[in-house]
Amino acid sequence: MMTNLSPSPTRTPVDNPLLAPWDTPHAAPPFGAIRPEHFAPAFAAAFAEHRGEIEGVAGQAAAPTFDNTVAALERAGRTLARVSSAFFCLVGAHSNPAILALEREIVPRLTAHWDAIHMNQALFARIAAIKDAPSGGARALDAEQARVLDRYFTTFRRAGAGLDAAARGRLAEIGERLAALGTQFSQRVLADEQGWTLPLEAEEDLAGLPEHLRAAARAAAQECGLASPAVVTLSRSSVEPFLAFSRRRDLREKAFRAWIARGEGGASDNTGIIAETVRLRTEKAKLLGYPTWADYRLDDAMAKTPAAARALLAKVWAPARTRALAERDAMQEMIRAEGGNFALASWDWRYFAEKLRQERCDLKEGEIEPYLQLDRMITAAFETARRLFGITATPRRDVPVWHPDVRTWEIQAADGRHLGLFFGDYFARPSKRSGAWMSTLREQEKLDTEVRPLVFNVMNFAKGADGGPALLSHDDARTLFHEFGHALHALLSDVTYPLISGTGVATDFVELPSQLYEQWLDTPEILKTFAVHCRTGEPMPDALIAKLKAARTFNQGFATVEYVASAIVDLDYHALTTAEDLDPAAFERAALDRIGMPEEIVMRHRSPHFSHVFAGDHYSAAYYSYMWSEVLDADAFKAFQETGNVFDRATAERLHRHIYSAGGSRTPDEAYAAFRGRLPTEDALLQRRGLADAAG
Ligand SMILES: [Zn+2]
């Protein structure tokens, strides 16, 4: 396998578009010219270049200074950064068997590469010497430099640089194995998602589905190249609305069972991967001096300890569970009143919740979607950013993209300054992973010259039918705002050092800019202008906006229980001090029994497809982060509400300065306090979810 990564002697780097200079607009990756076979030699060259640079920094004779060590490390690895970012863009958004095969090979090598750097003894000694030197080395450091130095020291320490050779060797082995397991995990989930569709052959199979969902199901069948006239896929934007609207209880059950069994059983079974992953993480934590993986992970998060994360979840769990049980009883009563002779099952929840929502909030079936046209919602997200931060977005058609559906905009500051390029990849397709995410093809920095970022959003929306506009559910529109909030965190970034650029912040802080941004979607200022009916052109009526607002706390018991259960199970796995012979299915069941999980609700992400936690380390023991960040974003939005203007200039200016443009230049606590004048409280969160009274 290794030989694949050696540069071919017959191919000089200039023949490889990944290694040649990018003379595209704003030096964006030349996707049109990049082929899968370019990646292996490009990675080989990039690894070699970076290793050479690292050896130069570590082995130099000069006494360690911030400039010759930390800044030099920040300047290193630029080829690797650009090759990796183009590669992982394709892995997630537009893969093929060649890319996925290479991913299985590259990810462990990448982990080994970075582990070798972070455990490099000579480098660690230099960094420690600068840190220990009075006033930060040869010259006093500015605040950002001090922060970057601290992050380097922490990263090296947490990678095991301070341990003996035997421990470092074992950590390197574990790291490579974990990387391979994470890739396998996500590839198996993808295989299960690609391998299953529910054909809707006849009119009776479509019973209950509003027109926009029928259209989406037809478009999905076309997209997958299937003979059926319409299909439901296991993409969340396809299966969730089907569960909410289909009158066919048997088909709901079929779709639901397939959805929650992704990664479980059959050729794509992830059970063994979960067991081995948890065991290796536990071993790694112990080698690093922590009792559990959760202790290790959270030591470097805003929460700091698993106990702090659990305390927040516990505070929310009890009132949410009570609320969910009441929601269940109301739906059971509805079933009884309709003459139904069955107990509410998990595949019934969304269906009866939707009926109950329509009844209680006086919302008609499919009443909202025709107002939420994708293009209008994209413009709404841009307009929100213009009103808050003064930026504008102009379409660009001259930038290479990785798929014809991808759209590009140039983002400019109020004074016309170029801030970056934004790529939007909105539609589901078989070559794309499920879910929604933001990432970058290049990050902002200004270490030597000003480098502006290339930022992208990926979603899985259904295409409009028969050339009509793509229509979003309210949840889809929130997702669009959420991911654009992350994108702004990268686009507005204004720091010197790449390490702390944009979203380079703690995992339980990184959802603040995204979740906060969702709040503007539901403001009358935005809805009245951009939520325009796709056929009549009428803006969303005030009465509907009011109903939408009232419906916000509807079914929040369910939504909160579904989420918190996943967050607790994640923390439970990673609270193990020993994880031999772990049986994930039994472990998950026991963890849910302990918290009294209502039988009719399934975790938002069951273990076998819990990609946040098992497709890599990033959100492991950190799925609670969304709730943690929600405490921050609910409290932060209140800062605007308190002024009586959700676009208040002074508040927006502080938000821009201390959060959206600040990257990781300060600790999360410092950054938040600088914006708000104090640390957050949980009141706004409980209020928003309608749980304040139940919390007591
Ligand atoms: Zn997010």
XYZ file of C-alpha atoms and ligand atoms in Angstrom:
697
model
C 0.000 0.000 0.000
C 2.809 2.375 0.911
C 4.250 2.204 -2.585
C 1.126 3.884 -3.939
C 2.160 6.989 -2.092
C 5.643 7.258 -3.556
C 5.824 9.916 -6.196
C 6.036 8.362 -9.598
C 9.475 9.051 -11.115
C 7.833 9.746 -14.461
C 5.534 12.418 -13.092
C 7.124 15.679 -12.141
C 5.195 17.865 -9.733
C 4.284 20.385 -12.436
C 2.220 17.693 -14.158
C 0.149 17.396 -11.021
C -2.406 20.189 -10.641
C -2.354 19.727 -6.873
C 1.328 20.652 -6.752
C 1.454 23.276 -9.480
C 0.640 26.914 -8.640
C -3.101 27.595 -8.713
C -3.653 30.485 -11.126
C -7.413 30.260 -10.672
C -9.490 33.177 -9.297
C -8.347 33.737 -5.683
C -6.135 30.659 -6.079
C -9.046 28.285 -5.553
C -8.336 24.564 -6.125
C -8.515 23.755 -9.876
C -11.171 21.076 -9.372
C -11.740 20.636 -13.095
C -8.156 19.464 -13.559
C -7.844 17.344 -10.383
C -8.267 13.601 -10.829
C -8.241 10.956 -8.064
C -4.848 9.625 -9.192
C -3.258 13.018 -8.521
C -3.768 12.729 -4.779
C -1.376 9.907 -3.863
C 1.720 11.546 -5.389
C 0.624 14.954 -4.105
C 0.253 13.661 -0.553
C 3.647 11.950 -0.797
C 5.296 15.177 -1.907
C 3.422 17.224 0.710
C 4.365 14.865 3.561
C 8.008 14.955 2.466
C 8.051 18.742 2.209
C 6.458 19.162 5.631
C 8.803 16.622 7.249
C 11.756 18.536 5.806
C 10.448 21.799 7.209
C 9.858 20.233 10.628
C 13.369 18.790 10.718
C 14.691 22.232 9.858
C 12.847 23.825 12.790
C 13.625 21.055 15.285
C 17.268 20.625 14.323
C 18.418 24.231 14.048
C 21.333 25.355 16.194
C 19.854 28.734 17.158
C 18.348 29.068 20.610
C 14.568 28.679 20.569
C 12.529 31.822 19.970
C 8.886 32.313 19.125
C 9.837 33.280 15.567
C 12.267 30.491 14.775
C 10.076 27.803 16.334
C 6.370 28.581 16.744
C 6.018 30.965 13.806
C 8.203 28.648 11.715
C 5.845 25.740 12.490
C 2.923 27.928 11.501
C 4.588 28.636 8.144
C 5.256 24.945 7.499
C 3.018 22.415 5.786
C 1.236 24.678 3.348
C 1.242 22.132 0.517
C -0.118 19.507 2.871
C -2.871 21.900 3.955
C -4.020 22.583 0.433
C -3.825 18.971 -0.757
C -5.673 17.741 2.365
C -8.422 20.317 2.199
C -9.184 19.616 -1.478
C -9.093 15.891 -0.769
C -11.438 15.945 2.230
C -13.822 18.236 0.400
C -14.219 15.472 -2.188
C -14.340 12.700 0.421
C -17.393 14.273 2.016
C -19.150 16.028 -0.824
C -18.356 14.110 -4.003
C -16.550 10.829 -3.540
C -16.129 7.764 -5.708
C -14.589 4.340 -5.039
C -11.079 5.593 -5.898
C -11.349 8.523 -3.464
C -12.778 6.308 -0.712
C -10.030 3.714 -1.184
C -7.429 6.447 -0.919
C -9.144 7.856 2.162
C -8.695 4.511 3.951
C -4.996 4.722 3.169
C -4.392 8.443 3.732
C -6.205 9.038 7.012
C -3.984 6.759 9.134
C -0.892 8.181 7.401
C -2.053 11.695 8.120
C -2.595 10.815 11.769
C 0.844 9.214 11.967
C 2.363 12.275 10.318
C 0.836 14.710 12.809
C 1.475 12.422 15.787
C 5.156 12.281 14.837
C 5.270 16.082 14.860
C 3.362 16.473 18.110
C 5.544 13.892 19.845
C 8.808 15.244 18.443
C 11.088 15.611 21.473
C 13.336 18.314 20.061
C 10.363 20.447 19.060
C 8.646 19.985 22.384
C 11.832 20.987 24.210
C 12.039 24.186 22.147
C 8.393 25.061 22.747
C 8.709 24.363 26.483
C 11.853 26.500 26.646
C 10.070 29.470 25.060
C 7.135 29.016 27.382
C 9.350 28.844 30.467
C 11.516 31.778 29.481
C 10.792 34.933 31.444
C 8.475 37.224 29.476
C 8.026 34.646 26.751
C 11.479 34.324 25.240
C 13.737 36.723 23.464
C 11.120 39.422 23.246
C 7.793 39.981 24.850
C 4.964 38.291 22.990
C 1.724 39.996 22.069
C -1.516 38.494 23.340
C -2.185 36.469 20.194
C 1.350 35.081 20.140
C 1.109 34.104 23.800
C -2.139 32.295 23.048
C -0.640 30.483 20.033
C 2.380 29.430 22.105
C 0.075 28.135 24.816
C -1.970 26.181 22.252
C 1.214 24.595 20.860
C 2.431 23.592 24.283
C -0.988 22.152 25.181
C -1.313 20.261 21.884
C 2.126 18.687 22.271
C 1.501 17.806 25.915
C -1.877 16.282 25.089
C -0.350 14.277 22.236
C 2.076 12.685 24.719
C 5.238 14.604 23.897
C 6.177 14.611 27.591
C 6.016 10.795 27.932
C 8.751 8.150 27.604
C 9.575 6.474 24.299
C 7.548 3.320 24.987
C 4.391 5.295 25.800
C 4.894 7.524 22.748
C 5.296 4.471 20.531
C 2.078 2.953 21.830
C 0.234 6.285 21.421
C 1.344 6.468 17.802
C 0.052 2.934 17.181
C -3.270 3.762 18.831
C -3.588 6.979 16.857
C -3.118 5.252 13.513
C -5.518 2.468 14.392
C -8.176 4.919 15.626
C -7.884 6.880 12.398
C -8.398 3.727 10.327
C -11.387 2.723 12.450
C -12.992 6.145 12.121
C -12.727 6.060 8.332
C -14.174 2.546 8.164
C -17.007 3.630 10.424
C -18.091 6.502 8.215
C -17.640 4.528 5.005
C -19.930 1.785 6.333
C -22.608 4.321 7.271
C -22.308 5.791 3.766
C -22.603 2.295 2.228
C -25.809 1.640 4.168
C -27.222 5.009 3.173
C -26.384 4.440 -0.491
C -27.634 0.881 -0.444
C -31.219 1.437 0.702
C -34.235 3.167 -0.787
C -37.945 2.748 -0.199
C -39.697 2.676 -3.580
C -43.022 4.478 -3.740
C -44.621 2.786 -6.721
C -48.298 3.631 -6.593
C -50.544 6.449 -5.443
C -51.382 4.629 -2.208
C -47.656 4.589 -1.299
C -47.693 8.388 -1.416
C -50.731 8.766 0.832
C -50.472 11.860 3.022
C -47.406 13.329 1.323
C -47.810 16.979 0.350
C -46.902 17.925 -3.205
C -43.416 19.250 -2.425
C -42.467 15.925 -0.799
C -43.861 13.949 -3.729
C -41.762 16.102 -6.000
C -38.689 15.572 -3.830
C -39.279 11.808 -3.866
C -39.496 11.876 -7.680
C -36.298 13.918 -7.881
C -34.539 11.480 -5.508
C -35.493 8.522 -7.727
C -34.046 10.326 -10.735
C -30.899 11.314 -8.860
C -30.303 7.687 -7.804
C -31.016 6.462 -11.354
C -33.800 4.182 -10.157
C -36.686 2.739 -12.115
C -39.246 3.557 -9.376
C -41.155 6.775 -10.014
C -40.376 8.019 -6.484
C -38.248 6.908 -3.527
C -37.509 7.732 0.086
C -33.796 7.623 0.902
C -32.033 7.443 4.253
C -30.924 11.049 3.986
C -32.426 12.972 6.927
C -34.126 15.493 4.607
C -35.866 12.620 2.842
C -36.790 10.233 5.632
C -37.815 12.705 8.360
C -40.554 14.469 6.349
C -41.745 11.088 5.074
C -42.148 9.961 8.691
C -43.992 13.168 9.495
C -46.498 12.990 6.643
C -46.928 9.459 5.324
C -50.290 7.978 6.263
C -48.913 4.515 5.542
C -47.995 3.174 8.974
C -46.399 0.069 7.411
C -44.117 2.145 5.184
C -43.230 4.467 8.052
C -42.151 1.454 10.077
C -40.096 0.115 7.179
C -38.313 3.422 6.597
C -37.763 4.063 10.292
C -36.319 0.624 10.976
C -33.866 0.963 8.090
C -32.919 4.468 9.213
C -32.090 3.543 12.803
C -30.274 0.363 11.739
C -27.654 2.103 9.608
C -24.272 0.608 10.496
C -25.832 -2.286 12.393
C -25.741 -5.854 11.124
C -24.842 -7.149 7.683
C -21.736 -6.255 5.732
C -21.668 -2.709 7.142
C -21.813 -3.647 10.817
C -20.012 -1.073 12.968
C -20.352 -2.928 16.292
C -16.781 -4.218 16.356
C -15.406 -0.814 15.350
C -17.206 0.894 18.238
C -15.921 -1.647 20.776
C -12.327 -1.350 19.585
C -12.518 2.446 19.330
C -13.741 2.863 22.903
C -11.137 0.403 24.186
C -8.281 2.230 22.426
C -9.498 5.664 23.515
C -9.642 4.472 27.119
C -6.113 3.115 26.853
C -4.881 6.354 25.266
C -6.439 8.474 28.014
C -4.725 6.396 30.678
C -1.353 6.654 28.969
C -1.823 10.420 29.030
C -2.628 10.426 32.730
C -6.424 10.806 32.628
C -8.841 8.314 34.210
C -11.140 8.295 31.160
C -11.368 9.516 27.574
C -14.029 12.035 28.599
C -11.710 13.508 31.255
C -8.973 13.768 28.627
C -11.192 15.380 25.994
C -12.986 17.852 28.230
C -9.833 19.022 29.981
C -9.218 21.112 26.845
C -12.844 22.206 26.345
C -14.840 25.086 27.776
C -16.705 22.638 30.054
C -13.346 21.419 31.450
C -14.807 18.337 33.192
C -17.331 15.609 32.304
C -19.166 16.537 35.509
C -19.800 20.057 34.220
C -21.142 18.755 30.905
C -23.326 16.209 32.676
C -24.674 18.800 35.081
C -26.005 20.839 32.157
C -27.510 17.755 30.483
C -29.120 16.667 33.761
C -30.676 20.067 34.250
C -32.318 19.797 30.839
C -33.087 16.056 30.878
C -35.641 15.908 33.682
C -37.990 18.647 32.422
C -37.538 17.490 28.815
C -38.445 13.913 29.699
C -41.532 15.040 31.596
C -42.546 17.151 28.629
C -41.928 14.275 26.173
C -44.099 11.909 28.198
C -46.907 14.471 28.118
C -46.453 14.813 24.350
C -46.665 11.036 24.036
C -49.881 10.894 26.085
C -51.477 13.601 23.967
C -50.648 11.673 20.798
C -51.898 8.408 22.246
C -55.141 10.185 23.066
C -55.328 11.418 19.482
C -54.860 7.857 18.199
C -57.627 6.656 20.528
C -59.967 9.466 19.473
C -59.408 8.520 15.820
C -60.371 4.953 16.651
C -56.806 3.670 16.321
C -56.211 0.497 18.260
C -52.452 0.571 18.672
C -49.824 1.953 20.992
C -47.795 4.864 19.627
C -44.511 3.504 18.235
C -41.288 5.339 17.367
C -42.236 5.412 13.653
C -45.528 7.086 14.611
C -44.063 9.909 16.676
C -43.235 12.371 13.922
C -46.512 11.652 12.126
C -48.771 12.294 15.102
C -46.608 15.145 16.354
C -47.113 16.832 12.987
C -50.880 16.260 13.188
C -50.975 17.568 16.727
C -48.848 20.556 15.734
C -51.208 21.394 12.886
C -54.149 21.114 15.239
C -52.738 22.982 18.231
C -50.835 25.641 16.341
C -53.426 25.828 13.577
C -50.810 25.041 10.951
C -51.916 23.283 7.798
C -50.038 20.425 6.220
C -47.155 21.684 4.097
C -48.198 25.283 4.772
C -44.699 26.570 5.480
C -42.517 24.909 2.827
C -43.847 26.805 -0.226
C -42.606 29.977 1.475
C -39.107 28.651 2.067
C -37.474 28.591 -1.356
C -33.812 27.624 -1.259
C -32.562 30.576 -3.313
C -34.495 33.046 -1.205
C -33.183 31.490 1.998
C -29.604 31.721 0.733
C -30.205 35.413 0.044
C -31.787 35.759 3.500
C -28.659 34.321 5.120
C -26.519 36.820 3.174
C -28.836 39.719 4.037
C -28.666 38.851 7.733
C -24.883 39.054 7.488
C -25.124 42.365 5.659
C -27.303 43.858 8.372
C -25.134 42.519 11.173
C -21.635 42.766 9.761
C -21.964 44.875 6.618
C -20.815 42.152 4.221
C -22.084 41.521 0.700
C -22.114 38.394 -1.471
C -21.722 38.520 -5.260
C -22.113 35.414 -7.442
C -18.963 34.238 -9.231
C -19.150 31.912 -12.199
C -15.449 31.796 -13.009
C -14.292 29.717 -10.011
C -13.707 25.965 -10.465
C -16.038 23.750 -8.411
C -16.148 20.029 -7.572
C -19.644 19.403 -8.927
C -21.882 21.355 -11.327
C -24.445 21.953 -8.548
C -21.931 23.932 -6.458
C -22.383 27.712 -6.473
C -19.785 30.320 -5.594
C -19.979 33.831 -4.163
C -17.372 36.434 -3.405
C -17.802 37.891 0.068
C -16.792 41.511 0.568
C -16.624 43.802 3.575
C -18.670 47.009 3.786
C -15.725 48.949 2.330
C -15.434 46.568 -0.634
C -12.442 44.671 0.764
C -12.299 41.037 -0.418
C -13.045 38.740 2.544
C -13.135 35.354 0.868
C -14.986 32.985 -1.429
C -18.032 31.075 -0.275
C -19.098 27.821 -1.958
C -22.609 26.438 -1.452
C -23.233 22.768 -2.275
C -26.894 22.316 -1.365
C -28.383 19.218 -2.975
C -28.334 15.575 -1.913
C -26.683 13.099 -4.276
C -25.396 9.551 -3.894
C -21.728 10.664 -3.923
C -22.266 12.848 -0.850
C -22.257 11.952 2.845
C -25.445 12.629 4.759
C -25.838 15.587 7.095
C -24.727 19.163 6.703
C -21.367 20.728 7.389
C -19.034 23.645 6.843
C -15.360 23.348 6.013
C -12.595 25.284 4.322
C -10.352 24.896 1.295
C -8.050 27.530 2.776
C -8.054 29.366 6.089
C -7.557 33.018 6.837
C -4.183 34.172 8.199
C -1.827 37.121 7.812
C 1.437 35.802 9.085
C 3.415 36.965 6.042
C 0.805 38.331 3.691
C -2.937 38.559 4.098
C -4.450 35.208 3.080
C -8.231 35.215 2.702
C -10.244 32.032 3.166
C -12.124 29.699 0.814
C -15.121 28.406 2.748
C -17.815 25.906 1.844
C -21.162 24.632 3.085
C -22.496 21.196 2.204
C -26.158 20.224 2.704
C -28.443 17.463 1.564
C -31.571 19.261 0.420
C -33.979 17.770 -2.078
C -33.998 19.365 -5.523
C -37.102 21.105 -6.744
C -39.326 19.031 -8.980
C -39.592 19.515 -12.723
C -37.303 22.532 -12.760
C -39.285 24.289 -9.995
C -37.662 25.941 -6.978
C -36.226 23.722 -4.247
C -38.419 24.127 -1.172
C -37.091 23.756 2.348
C -38.686 22.618 5.562
C -38.271 24.985 8.469
C -35.583 22.643 9.848
C -33.744 22.725 6.509
C -33.807 26.522 6.520
C -32.398 26.506 10.059
C -29.645 24.161 8.911
C -28.806 26.562 6.088
C -28.498 29.444 8.556
C -26.554 27.256 10.980
C -23.912 26.250 8.463
C -23.655 29.765 7.105
C -23.004 30.900 10.690
C -20.019 28.536 10.760
C -18.981 29.851 7.347
C -19.016 33.434 8.670
C -16.798 32.367 11.564
C -14.200 31.445 8.924
C -14.929 34.265 6.439
C -14.786 37.072 9.006
C -11.733 35.644 10.742
C -9.072 38.281 11.318
C -6.112 36.739 13.111
C -2.424 36.474 12.312
C -1.712 32.795 12.973
C -3.276 29.892 11.025
C -3.552 27.686 14.114
C -6.241 29.833 15.720
C -7.961 30.980 12.545
C -11.757 30.929 12.193
C -13.277 27.829 13.710
C -10.025 26.887 15.465
C -11.749 27.047 18.866
C -12.918 24.555 21.506
C -15.527 22.030 20.327
C -18.095 23.232 22.867
C -17.620 26.843 21.742
C -17.583 26.304 17.986
C -21.376 25.913 17.737
C -21.969 29.374 19.165
C -21.558 31.316 15.884
C -23.661 28.745 14.011
C -26.498 28.203 16.465
C -26.720 31.894 17.216
C -27.048 32.627 13.516
C -30.142 30.387 13.307
C -31.974 32.865 15.527
C -32.198 35.505 12.810
C -34.070 33.191 10.436
C -37.200 33.385 12.572
C -37.241 37.142 12.955
C -40.109 38.963 11.203
C -37.489 41.231 9.585
C -36.086 38.260 7.650
C -39.195 36.127 7.163
C -41.364 38.947 5.842
C -38.838 39.819 3.165
C -37.513 36.439 2.117
C -40.205 33.886 2.909
C -42.181 34.411 -0.271
C -44.692 31.919 -1.639
C -43.232 30.025 -4.594
C -46.374 30.319 -6.734
C -48.205 33.457 -5.592
C -45.162 35.570 -4.697
C -46.947 36.647 -1.507
C -44.759 37.211 1.557
C -45.406 34.949 4.533
C -48.491 36.411 6.282
C -48.112 37.800 9.806
C -50.529 35.196 11.115
C -48.342 32.394 9.775
C -45.206 33.976 11.230
C -46.956 34.147 14.599
C -48.011 30.514 14.319
C -44.494 29.493 13.377
C -43.221 31.270 16.455
C -45.815 29.597 18.657
C -44.902 26.223 17.150
C -41.268 26.636 18.163
C -41.687 25.126 21.585
C -43.954 22.426 20.182
C -42.550 18.865 20.425
C -39.482 20.232 22.230
C -39.765 17.440 24.794
C -39.097 14.965 21.984
C -36.361 17.016 20.326
C -34.551 17.577 23.614
C -34.851 13.955 24.776
C -33.675 12.619 21.425
C -30.606 14.873 21.537
C -29.718 14.657 25.239
C -29.974 10.849 25.198
C -27.313 10.772 22.461
C -25.124 13.193 24.414
C -25.389 11.107 27.583
C -24.658 7.799 25.841
C -21.598 9.446 24.250
C -20.328 10.565 27.667
C -21.122 7.128 29.144
C -18.997 5.276 26.587
C -16.153 7.610 27.332
C -16.518 7.439 31.102
C -15.386 3.810 31.058
C -12.152 3.167 32.924
C -11.876 -0.224 31.284
C -13.568 -1.246 28.071
C -12.706 -4.904 27.442
C -15.471 -6.964 25.780
C -17.727 -3.979 25.224
C -21.053 -4.922 23.642
C -22.274 -1.605 22.149
C -25.905 -2.686 21.683
C -26.207 -3.837 25.315
C -24.251 -0.827 26.562
C -26.496 1.607 24.704
C -29.621 -0.152 26.031
C -28.347 -0.072 29.633
C -27.329 3.589 29.387
C -30.796 4.506 28.109
C -32.501 2.422 30.792
C -30.566 4.274 33.489
C -31.945 7.638 32.388
C -35.460 6.332 31.816
C -35.516 6.850 28.051
C -39.139 6.874 26.887
C -39.726 3.679 24.897
C -41.249 5.538 21.960
C -38.189 7.737 21.335
C -34.965 6.580 19.710
C -31.698 8.470 20.211
C -31.072 11.106 17.553
C -27.971 9.125 16.531
C -27.780 5.489 17.596
C -24.274 4.162 18.257
C -23.811 2.246 14.938
C -24.171 5.455 12.901
C -23.137 8.034 15.508
C -20.599 9.571 13.132
C -20.025 12.621 15.344
C -18.511 10.317 17.921
C -17.083 7.340 16.030
C -16.133 8.601 12.550
C -13.225 10.454 14.166
C -12.373 11.912 17.551
C -13.619 15.407 16.994
C -16.995 15.176 18.720
C -16.170 12.150 20.884
C -17.251 12.812 24.485
C -18.305 16.164 23.024
C -21.750 15.672 21.500
C -22.980 17.644 24.530
C -21.280 20.625 22.832
C -24.427 21.572 20.926
C -26.314 22.047 24.189
C -23.351 23.769 25.794
C -23.136 26.167 22.860
C -26.903 26.635 23.048
C -26.539 28.055 26.533
C -24.167 30.560 24.964
C -26.234 31.329 21.868
C -29.538 31.707 23.701
C -27.853 34.081 26.126
C -26.074 35.889 23.286
C -29.246 36.443 21.268
C -30.828 37.867 24.402
C -28.182 40.593 24.258
C -29.775 41.730 20.983
C -33.324 41.313 22.258
C -32.528 43.408 25.322
C -31.755 46.360 23.042
C -35.158 46.003 21.329
C -33.451 45.547 17.957
C -32.218 42.150 16.756
C -29.812 43.959 14.413
C -28.541 46.405 17.036
C -25.326 47.912 15.682
C -23.296 48.166 18.856
C -24.134 44.608 19.892
C -23.387 43.317 16.374
C -20.078 45.162 16.415
C -19.070 43.491 19.701
C -20.176 40.117 18.343
C -18.097 40.645 15.216
C -15.019 41.779 17.129
C -14.987 39.270 19.981
C -16.584 36.168 18.458
C -16.878 35.981 14.643
C -13.507 37.515 13.764
C -11.542 36.435 16.828
C -10.957 32.730 16.066
C -9.212 31.068 18.969
C -7.182 34.137 19.919
C -8.598 34.014 23.447
C -10.024 31.329 25.726
C -13.767 30.755 25.189
C -14.591 32.250 28.598
C -12.606 35.407 27.840
C -14.089 35.776 24.363
C -17.648 35.376 25.581
C -17.207 37.715 28.526
C -15.663 40.318 26.212
C -18.795 40.202 24.059
C -21.435 39.966 26.780
C -19.736 41.647 29.727
C -20.320 38.507 31.792
C -20.425 34.711 31.498
C -23.661 33.090 30.241
C -26.511 31.704 32.311
C -28.850 28.851 31.377
C -32.102 30.821 31.759
C -32.427 31.823 28.117
C -31.909 28.251 26.940
C -34.617 26.808 29.186
C -36.986 29.590 28.167
C -36.375 29.041 24.485
C -37.045 25.329 24.694
C -40.173 26.014 26.708
C -38.718 24.092 29.641
C -38.262 26.951 32.083
C -41.429 26.305 34.101
C -40.839 22.558 34.218
C -37.231 23.058 35.392
C -38.377 24.587 38.682
Zn -22.602 23.158 13.665
